[in-house]
PDB file of C-alpha atoms in Angstrom:
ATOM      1  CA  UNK R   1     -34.289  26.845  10.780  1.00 81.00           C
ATOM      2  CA  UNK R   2     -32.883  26.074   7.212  1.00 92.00           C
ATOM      3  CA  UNK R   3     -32.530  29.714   6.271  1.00 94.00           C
ATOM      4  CA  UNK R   4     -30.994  30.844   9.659  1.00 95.00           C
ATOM      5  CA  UNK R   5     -28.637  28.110   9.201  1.00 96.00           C
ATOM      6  CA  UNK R   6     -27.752  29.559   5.945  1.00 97.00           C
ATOM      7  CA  UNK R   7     -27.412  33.160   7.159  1.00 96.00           C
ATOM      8  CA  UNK R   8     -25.031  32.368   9.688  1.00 96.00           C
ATOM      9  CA  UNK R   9     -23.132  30.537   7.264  1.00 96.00           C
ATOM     10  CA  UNK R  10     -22.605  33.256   5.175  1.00 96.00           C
ATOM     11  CA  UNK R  11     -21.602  35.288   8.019  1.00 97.00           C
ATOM     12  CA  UNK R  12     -19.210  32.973   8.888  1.00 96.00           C
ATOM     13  CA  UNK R  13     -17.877  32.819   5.329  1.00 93.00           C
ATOM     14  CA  UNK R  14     -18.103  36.628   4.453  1.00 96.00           C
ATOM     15  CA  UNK R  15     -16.500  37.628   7.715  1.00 97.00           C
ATOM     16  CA  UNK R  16     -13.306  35.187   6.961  1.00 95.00           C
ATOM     17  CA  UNK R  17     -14.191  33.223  10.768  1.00 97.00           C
ATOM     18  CA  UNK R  18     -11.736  30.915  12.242  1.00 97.00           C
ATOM     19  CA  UNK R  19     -14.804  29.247  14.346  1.00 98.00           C
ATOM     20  CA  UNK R  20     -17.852  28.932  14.083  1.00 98.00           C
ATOM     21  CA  UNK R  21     -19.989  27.170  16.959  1.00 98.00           C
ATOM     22  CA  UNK R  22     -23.613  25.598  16.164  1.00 97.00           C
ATOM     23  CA  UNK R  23     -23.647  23.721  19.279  1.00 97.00           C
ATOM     24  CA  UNK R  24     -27.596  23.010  20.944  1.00 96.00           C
ATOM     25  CA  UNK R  25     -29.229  24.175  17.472  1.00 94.00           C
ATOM     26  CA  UNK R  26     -30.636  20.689  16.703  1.00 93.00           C
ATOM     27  CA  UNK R  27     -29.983  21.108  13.050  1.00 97.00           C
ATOM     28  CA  UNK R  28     -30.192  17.605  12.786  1.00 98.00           C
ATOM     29  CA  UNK R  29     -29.005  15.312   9.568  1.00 98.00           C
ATOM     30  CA  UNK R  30     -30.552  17.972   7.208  1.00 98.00           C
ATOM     31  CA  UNK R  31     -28.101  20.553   8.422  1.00 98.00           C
ATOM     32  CA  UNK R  32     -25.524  18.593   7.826  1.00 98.00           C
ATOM     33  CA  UNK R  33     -26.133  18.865   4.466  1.00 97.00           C
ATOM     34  CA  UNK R  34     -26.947  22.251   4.561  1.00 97.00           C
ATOM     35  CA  UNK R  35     -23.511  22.302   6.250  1.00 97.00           C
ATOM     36  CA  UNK R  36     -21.678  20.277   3.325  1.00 94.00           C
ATOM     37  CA  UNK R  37     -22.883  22.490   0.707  1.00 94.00           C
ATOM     38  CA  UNK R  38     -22.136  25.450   2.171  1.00 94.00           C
ATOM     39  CA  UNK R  39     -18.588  24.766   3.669  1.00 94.00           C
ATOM     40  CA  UNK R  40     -17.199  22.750   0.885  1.00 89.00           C
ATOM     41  CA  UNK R  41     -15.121  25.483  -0.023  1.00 87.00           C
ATOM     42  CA  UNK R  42     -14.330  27.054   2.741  1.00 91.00           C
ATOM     43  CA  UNK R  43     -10.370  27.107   3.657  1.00 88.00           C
ATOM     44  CA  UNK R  44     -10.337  29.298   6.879  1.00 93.00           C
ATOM     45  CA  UNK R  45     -12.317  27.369   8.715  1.00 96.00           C
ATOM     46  CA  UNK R  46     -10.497  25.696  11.507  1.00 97.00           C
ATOM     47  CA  UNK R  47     -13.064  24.812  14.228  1.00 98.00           C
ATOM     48  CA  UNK R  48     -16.522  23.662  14.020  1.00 98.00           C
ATOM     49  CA  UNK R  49     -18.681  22.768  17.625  1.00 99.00           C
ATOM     50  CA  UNK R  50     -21.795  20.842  16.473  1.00 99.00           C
ATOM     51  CA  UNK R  51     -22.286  19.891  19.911  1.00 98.00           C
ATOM     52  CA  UNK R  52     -25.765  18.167  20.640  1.00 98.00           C
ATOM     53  CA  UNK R  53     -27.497  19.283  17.369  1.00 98.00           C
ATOM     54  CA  UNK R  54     -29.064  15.912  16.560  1.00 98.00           C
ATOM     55  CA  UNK R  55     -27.032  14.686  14.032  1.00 98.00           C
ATOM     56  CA  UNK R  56     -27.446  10.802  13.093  1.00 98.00           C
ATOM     57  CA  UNK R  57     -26.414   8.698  10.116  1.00 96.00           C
ATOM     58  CA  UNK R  58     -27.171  10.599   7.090  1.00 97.00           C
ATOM     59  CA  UNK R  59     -25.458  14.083   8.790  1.00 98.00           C
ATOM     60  CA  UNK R  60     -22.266  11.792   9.597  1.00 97.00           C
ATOM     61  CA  UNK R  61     -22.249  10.960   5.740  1.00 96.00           C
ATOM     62  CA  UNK R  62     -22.650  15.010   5.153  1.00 96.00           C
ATOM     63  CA  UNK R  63     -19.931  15.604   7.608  1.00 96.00           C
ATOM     64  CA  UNK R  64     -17.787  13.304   6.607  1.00 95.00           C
ATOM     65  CA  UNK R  65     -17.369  14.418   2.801  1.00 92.00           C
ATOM     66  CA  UNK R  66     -15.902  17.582   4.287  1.00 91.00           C
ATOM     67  CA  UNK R  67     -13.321  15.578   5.965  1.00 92.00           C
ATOM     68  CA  UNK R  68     -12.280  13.348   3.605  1.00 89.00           C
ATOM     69  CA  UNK R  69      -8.740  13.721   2.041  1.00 78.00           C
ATOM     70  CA  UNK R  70      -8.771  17.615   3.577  1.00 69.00           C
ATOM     71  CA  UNK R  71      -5.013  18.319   3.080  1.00 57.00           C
ATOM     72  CA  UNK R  72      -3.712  15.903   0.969  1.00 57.00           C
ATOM     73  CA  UNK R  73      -2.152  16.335  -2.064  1.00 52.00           C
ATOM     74  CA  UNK R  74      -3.577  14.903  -5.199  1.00 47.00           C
ATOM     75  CA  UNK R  75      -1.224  14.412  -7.826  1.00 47.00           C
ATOM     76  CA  UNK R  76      -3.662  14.221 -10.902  1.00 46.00           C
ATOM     77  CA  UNK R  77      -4.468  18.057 -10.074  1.00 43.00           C
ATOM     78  CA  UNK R  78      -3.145  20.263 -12.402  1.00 42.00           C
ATOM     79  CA  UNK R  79      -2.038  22.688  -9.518  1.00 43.00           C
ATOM     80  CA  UNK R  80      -0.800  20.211  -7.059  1.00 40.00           C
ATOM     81  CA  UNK R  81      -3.998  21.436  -4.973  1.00 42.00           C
ATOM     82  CA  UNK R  82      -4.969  20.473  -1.564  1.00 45.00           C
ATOM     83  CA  UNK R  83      -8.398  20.045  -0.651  1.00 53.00           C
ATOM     84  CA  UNK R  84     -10.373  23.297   0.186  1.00 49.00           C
ATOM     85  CA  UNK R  85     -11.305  22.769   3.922  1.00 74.00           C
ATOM     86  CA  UNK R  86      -8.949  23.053   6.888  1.00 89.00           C
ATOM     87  CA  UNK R  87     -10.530  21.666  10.310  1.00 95.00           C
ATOM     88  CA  UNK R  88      -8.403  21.288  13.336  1.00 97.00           C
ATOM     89  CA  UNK R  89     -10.982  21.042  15.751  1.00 98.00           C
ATOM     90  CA  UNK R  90     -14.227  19.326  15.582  1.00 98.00           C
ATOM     91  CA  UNK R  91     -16.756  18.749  18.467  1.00 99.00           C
ATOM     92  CA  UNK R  92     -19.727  16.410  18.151  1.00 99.00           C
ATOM     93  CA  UNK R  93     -20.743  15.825  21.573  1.00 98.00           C
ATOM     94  CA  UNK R  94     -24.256  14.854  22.996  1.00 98.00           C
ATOM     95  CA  UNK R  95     -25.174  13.257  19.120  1.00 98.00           C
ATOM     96  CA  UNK R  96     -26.362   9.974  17.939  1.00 97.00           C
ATOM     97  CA  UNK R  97     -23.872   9.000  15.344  1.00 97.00           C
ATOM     98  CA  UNK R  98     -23.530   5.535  16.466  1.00 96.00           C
ATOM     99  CA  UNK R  99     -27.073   5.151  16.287  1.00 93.00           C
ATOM    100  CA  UNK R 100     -26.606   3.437  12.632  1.00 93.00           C
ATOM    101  CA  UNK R 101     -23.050   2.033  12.377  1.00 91.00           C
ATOM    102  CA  UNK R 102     -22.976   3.243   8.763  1.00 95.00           C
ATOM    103  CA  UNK R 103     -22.839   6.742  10.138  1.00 94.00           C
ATOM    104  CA  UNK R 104     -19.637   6.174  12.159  1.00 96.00           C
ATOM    105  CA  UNK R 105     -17.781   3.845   9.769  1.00 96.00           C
ATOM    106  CA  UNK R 106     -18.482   6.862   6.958  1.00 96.00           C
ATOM    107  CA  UNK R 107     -17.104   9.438   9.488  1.00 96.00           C
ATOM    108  CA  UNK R 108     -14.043   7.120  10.124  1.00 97.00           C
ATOM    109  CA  UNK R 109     -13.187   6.752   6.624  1.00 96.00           C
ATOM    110  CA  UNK R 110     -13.062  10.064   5.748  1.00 96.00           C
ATOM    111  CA  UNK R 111     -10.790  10.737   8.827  1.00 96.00           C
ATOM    112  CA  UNK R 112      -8.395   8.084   7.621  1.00 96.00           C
ATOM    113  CA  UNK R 113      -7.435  10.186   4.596  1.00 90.00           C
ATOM    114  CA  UNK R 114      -7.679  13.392   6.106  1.00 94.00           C
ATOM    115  CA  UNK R 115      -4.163  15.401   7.136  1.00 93.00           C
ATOM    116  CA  UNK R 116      -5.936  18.537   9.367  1.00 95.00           C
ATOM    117  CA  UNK R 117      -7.689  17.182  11.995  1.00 97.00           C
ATOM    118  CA  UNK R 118      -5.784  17.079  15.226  1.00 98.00           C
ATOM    119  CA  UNK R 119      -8.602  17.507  17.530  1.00 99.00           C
ATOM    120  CA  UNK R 120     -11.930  15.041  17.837  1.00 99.00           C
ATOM    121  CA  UNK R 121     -14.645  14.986  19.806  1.00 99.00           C
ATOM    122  CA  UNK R 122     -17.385  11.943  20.102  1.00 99.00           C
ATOM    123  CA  UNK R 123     -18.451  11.588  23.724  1.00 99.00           C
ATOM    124  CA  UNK R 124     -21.926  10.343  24.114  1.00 98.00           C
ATOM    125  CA  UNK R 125     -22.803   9.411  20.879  1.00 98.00           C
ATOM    126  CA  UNK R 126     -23.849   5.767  21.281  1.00 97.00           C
ATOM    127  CA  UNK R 127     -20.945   4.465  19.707  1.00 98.00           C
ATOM    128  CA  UNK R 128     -21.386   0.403  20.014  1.00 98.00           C
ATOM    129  CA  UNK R 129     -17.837  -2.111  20.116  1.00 98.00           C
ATOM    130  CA  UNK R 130     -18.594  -2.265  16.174  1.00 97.00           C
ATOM    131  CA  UNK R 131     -18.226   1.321  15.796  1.00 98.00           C
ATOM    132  CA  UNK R 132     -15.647   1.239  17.978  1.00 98.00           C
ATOM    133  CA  UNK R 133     -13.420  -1.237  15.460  1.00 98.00           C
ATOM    134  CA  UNK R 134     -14.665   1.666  12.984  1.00 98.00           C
ATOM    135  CA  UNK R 135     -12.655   4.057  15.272  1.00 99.00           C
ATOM    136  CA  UNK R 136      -9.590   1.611  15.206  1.00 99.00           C
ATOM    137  CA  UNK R 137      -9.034   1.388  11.651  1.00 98.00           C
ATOM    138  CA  UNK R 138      -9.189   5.133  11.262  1.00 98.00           C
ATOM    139  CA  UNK R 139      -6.579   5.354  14.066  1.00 99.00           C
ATOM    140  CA  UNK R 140      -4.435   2.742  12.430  1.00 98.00           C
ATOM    141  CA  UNK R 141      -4.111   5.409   9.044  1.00 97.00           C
ATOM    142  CA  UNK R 142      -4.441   8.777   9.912  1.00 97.00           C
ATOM    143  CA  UNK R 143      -0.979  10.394  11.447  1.00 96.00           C
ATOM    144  CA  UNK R 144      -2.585  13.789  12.693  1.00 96.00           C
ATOM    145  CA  UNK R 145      -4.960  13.332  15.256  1.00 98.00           C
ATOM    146  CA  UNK R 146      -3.704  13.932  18.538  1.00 98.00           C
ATOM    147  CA  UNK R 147      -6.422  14.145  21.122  1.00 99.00           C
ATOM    148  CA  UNK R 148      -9.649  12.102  20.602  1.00 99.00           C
ATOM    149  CA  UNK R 149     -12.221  11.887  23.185  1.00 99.00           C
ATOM    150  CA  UNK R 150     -15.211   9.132  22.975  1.00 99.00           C
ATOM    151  CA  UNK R 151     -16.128   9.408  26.893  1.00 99.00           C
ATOM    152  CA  UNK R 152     -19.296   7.608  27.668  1.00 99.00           C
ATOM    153  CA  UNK R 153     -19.934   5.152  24.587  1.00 98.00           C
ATOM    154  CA  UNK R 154     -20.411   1.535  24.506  1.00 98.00           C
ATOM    155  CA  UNK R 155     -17.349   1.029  23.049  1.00 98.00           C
ATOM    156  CA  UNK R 156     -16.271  -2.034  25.384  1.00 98.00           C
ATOM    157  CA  UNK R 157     -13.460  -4.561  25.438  1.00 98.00           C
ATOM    158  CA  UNK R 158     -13.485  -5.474  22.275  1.00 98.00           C
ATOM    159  CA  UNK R 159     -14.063  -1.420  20.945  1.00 98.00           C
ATOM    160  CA  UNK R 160     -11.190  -1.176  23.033  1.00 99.00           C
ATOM    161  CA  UNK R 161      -8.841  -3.292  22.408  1.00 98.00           C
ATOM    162  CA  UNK R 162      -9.180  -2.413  18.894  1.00 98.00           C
ATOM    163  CA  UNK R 163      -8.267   1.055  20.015  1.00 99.00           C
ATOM    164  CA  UNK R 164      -4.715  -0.325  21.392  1.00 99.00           C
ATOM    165  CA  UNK R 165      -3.573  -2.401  18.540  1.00 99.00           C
ATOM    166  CA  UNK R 166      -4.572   0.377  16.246  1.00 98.00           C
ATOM    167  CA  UNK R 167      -2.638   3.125  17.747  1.00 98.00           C
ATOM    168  CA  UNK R 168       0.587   0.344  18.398  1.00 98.00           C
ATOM    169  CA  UNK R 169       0.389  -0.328  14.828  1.00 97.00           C
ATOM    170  CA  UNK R 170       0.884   2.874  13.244  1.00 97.00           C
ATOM    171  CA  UNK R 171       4.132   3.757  13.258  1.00 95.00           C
ATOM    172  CA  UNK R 172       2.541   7.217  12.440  1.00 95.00           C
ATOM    173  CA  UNK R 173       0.536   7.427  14.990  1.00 97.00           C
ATOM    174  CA  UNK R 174       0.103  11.238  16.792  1.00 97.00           C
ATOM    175  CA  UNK R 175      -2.504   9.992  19.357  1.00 98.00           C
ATOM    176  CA  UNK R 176      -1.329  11.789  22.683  1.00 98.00           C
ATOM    177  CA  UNK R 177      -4.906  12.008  24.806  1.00 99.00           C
ATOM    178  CA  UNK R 178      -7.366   9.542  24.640  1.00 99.00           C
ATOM    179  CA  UNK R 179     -10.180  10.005  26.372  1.00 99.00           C
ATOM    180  CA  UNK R 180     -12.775   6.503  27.342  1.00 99.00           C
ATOM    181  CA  UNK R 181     -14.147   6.756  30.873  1.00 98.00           C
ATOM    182  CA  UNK R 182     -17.571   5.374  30.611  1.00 99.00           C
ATOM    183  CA  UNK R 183     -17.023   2.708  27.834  1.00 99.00           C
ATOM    184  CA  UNK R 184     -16.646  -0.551  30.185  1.00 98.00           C
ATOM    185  CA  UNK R 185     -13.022  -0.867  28.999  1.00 99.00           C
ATOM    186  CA  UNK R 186     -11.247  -3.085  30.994  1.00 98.00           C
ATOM    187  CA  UNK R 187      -8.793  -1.452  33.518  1.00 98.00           C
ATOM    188  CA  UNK R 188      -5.586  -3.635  31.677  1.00 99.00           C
ATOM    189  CA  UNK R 189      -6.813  -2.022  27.996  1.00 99.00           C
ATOM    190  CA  UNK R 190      -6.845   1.433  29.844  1.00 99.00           C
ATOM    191  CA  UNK R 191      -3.213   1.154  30.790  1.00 99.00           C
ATOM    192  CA  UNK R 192      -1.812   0.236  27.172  1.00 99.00           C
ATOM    193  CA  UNK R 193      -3.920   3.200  25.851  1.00 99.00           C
ATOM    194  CA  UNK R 194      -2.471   5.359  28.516  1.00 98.00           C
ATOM    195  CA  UNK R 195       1.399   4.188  27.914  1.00 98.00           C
ATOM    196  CA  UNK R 196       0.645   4.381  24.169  1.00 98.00           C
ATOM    197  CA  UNK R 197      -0.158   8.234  24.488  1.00 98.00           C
ATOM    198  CA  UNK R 198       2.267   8.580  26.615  1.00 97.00           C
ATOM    199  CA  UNK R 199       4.987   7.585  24.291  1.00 96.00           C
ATOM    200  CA  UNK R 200       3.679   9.169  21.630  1.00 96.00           C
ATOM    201  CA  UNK R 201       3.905  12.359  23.353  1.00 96.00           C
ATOM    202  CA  UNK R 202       7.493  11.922  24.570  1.00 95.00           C
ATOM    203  CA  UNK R 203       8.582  10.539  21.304  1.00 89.00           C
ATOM    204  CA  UNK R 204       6.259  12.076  18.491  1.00 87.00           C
ATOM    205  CA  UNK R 205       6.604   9.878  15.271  1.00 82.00           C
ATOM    206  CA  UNK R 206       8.073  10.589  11.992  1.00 82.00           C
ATOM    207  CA  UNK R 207       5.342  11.834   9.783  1.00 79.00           C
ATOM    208  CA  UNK R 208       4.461   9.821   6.500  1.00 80.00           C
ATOM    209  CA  UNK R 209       5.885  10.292   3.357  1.00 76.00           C
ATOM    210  CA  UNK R 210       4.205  12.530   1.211  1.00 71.00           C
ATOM    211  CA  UNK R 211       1.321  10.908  -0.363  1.00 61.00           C
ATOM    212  CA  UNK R 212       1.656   8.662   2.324  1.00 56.00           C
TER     213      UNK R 212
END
């Protein structure tokens, strides 16, 4: 499976690809890292479906060194560089990254600092109310996500709440879809989530200062 993985990697690289889609291959955690290697560099890359492939803690650690800082600006470079990688879009469907909470707290750091993801996908990935607070604090920084989608997790009230006073707080904030069904989130929480995406997409917020 390793060396497939790697051959369609280089196709995707060689032929320039805008998407590439590994969804059902059950690459698992050490394709992640297959993955990490292989697409540090890459800056066409824009979507990535890694939809029920099996990934746990240790490929949500992989992952999330791809993500992390991707399109900021460091000032100590030389050039004034951004990072190399790109995503927009990444879905991660039908996993078990909440399994360990490590796994989703490493994934929502990295997503914090990052500037290119606008599109996030986490349904059914056994994402606890822990995990969940994980979530809020990345929502609370970054100012570029706009649709997240973390349908049937065990998120809860209190992964829920968390959500809301995450998303109020950031006067950044470019949440405008939401998506919880199937968390147990009380029906009061999933009003506040709805009127805060709601007025995010009527009034988008300034962006952040650079370096912000």
């Amino acid at each position: 499976m390793a060396s497939a993985l790697r051959a369609k990697l280089e196709e995707v690289k060689s032929s320039g690809a805008l998407h590439a889609a590994f969804n059902d291959s059950f690459m698992g955690d050490e394709g992640c890292l297959i993955l990490k290697e292989m697409l540090a560099n890459n800056r066409k890359l824009r979507s990535l479906d890694l939809r029920g492939c099996n990934i746990h803690c240790d490929g949500a650690v992989a992952l999330a060194s791809l993500l992390d800082g991707a399109g900021i600006k460091h000032p100590s470079s030389t050039e004034g560089s951004m990072q190399a990688h790109a995503l927009q879009t990444l879905g991660l469907e039908w996993n078990g990254l909440g399994t360990f909470e490590s796994g989703v707290q490493a994934m929502c750091k990295a997503i914090s600092n990052n500037a290119t993801l606008t599109d996030l996908d986490l349904r059914n990935n056994s994402i606890s109310p822990q995990g969940g607070a994980a979530i809020g604090a990345m929502l609370a920084r970054n100012s570029t996500l706009k649709k997240l989608d973390l349908r049937w997790n065990n998120i809860g009230a209190q992964g829920g709440k968390a959500l809301v006073d995450s998303i109020a707080s950031n006067p950044h904030s470019a949440i405008t879809e939401i998506l919880v069904a199937g968390n147990k989130i009380p029906e009061a929480t999933l009003g506040e989530l709805q009127a805060l995406s709601e007025r995010n997409a009527s009034n988008p917020p300034p962006p952040p200062p650079p370096g912000g």
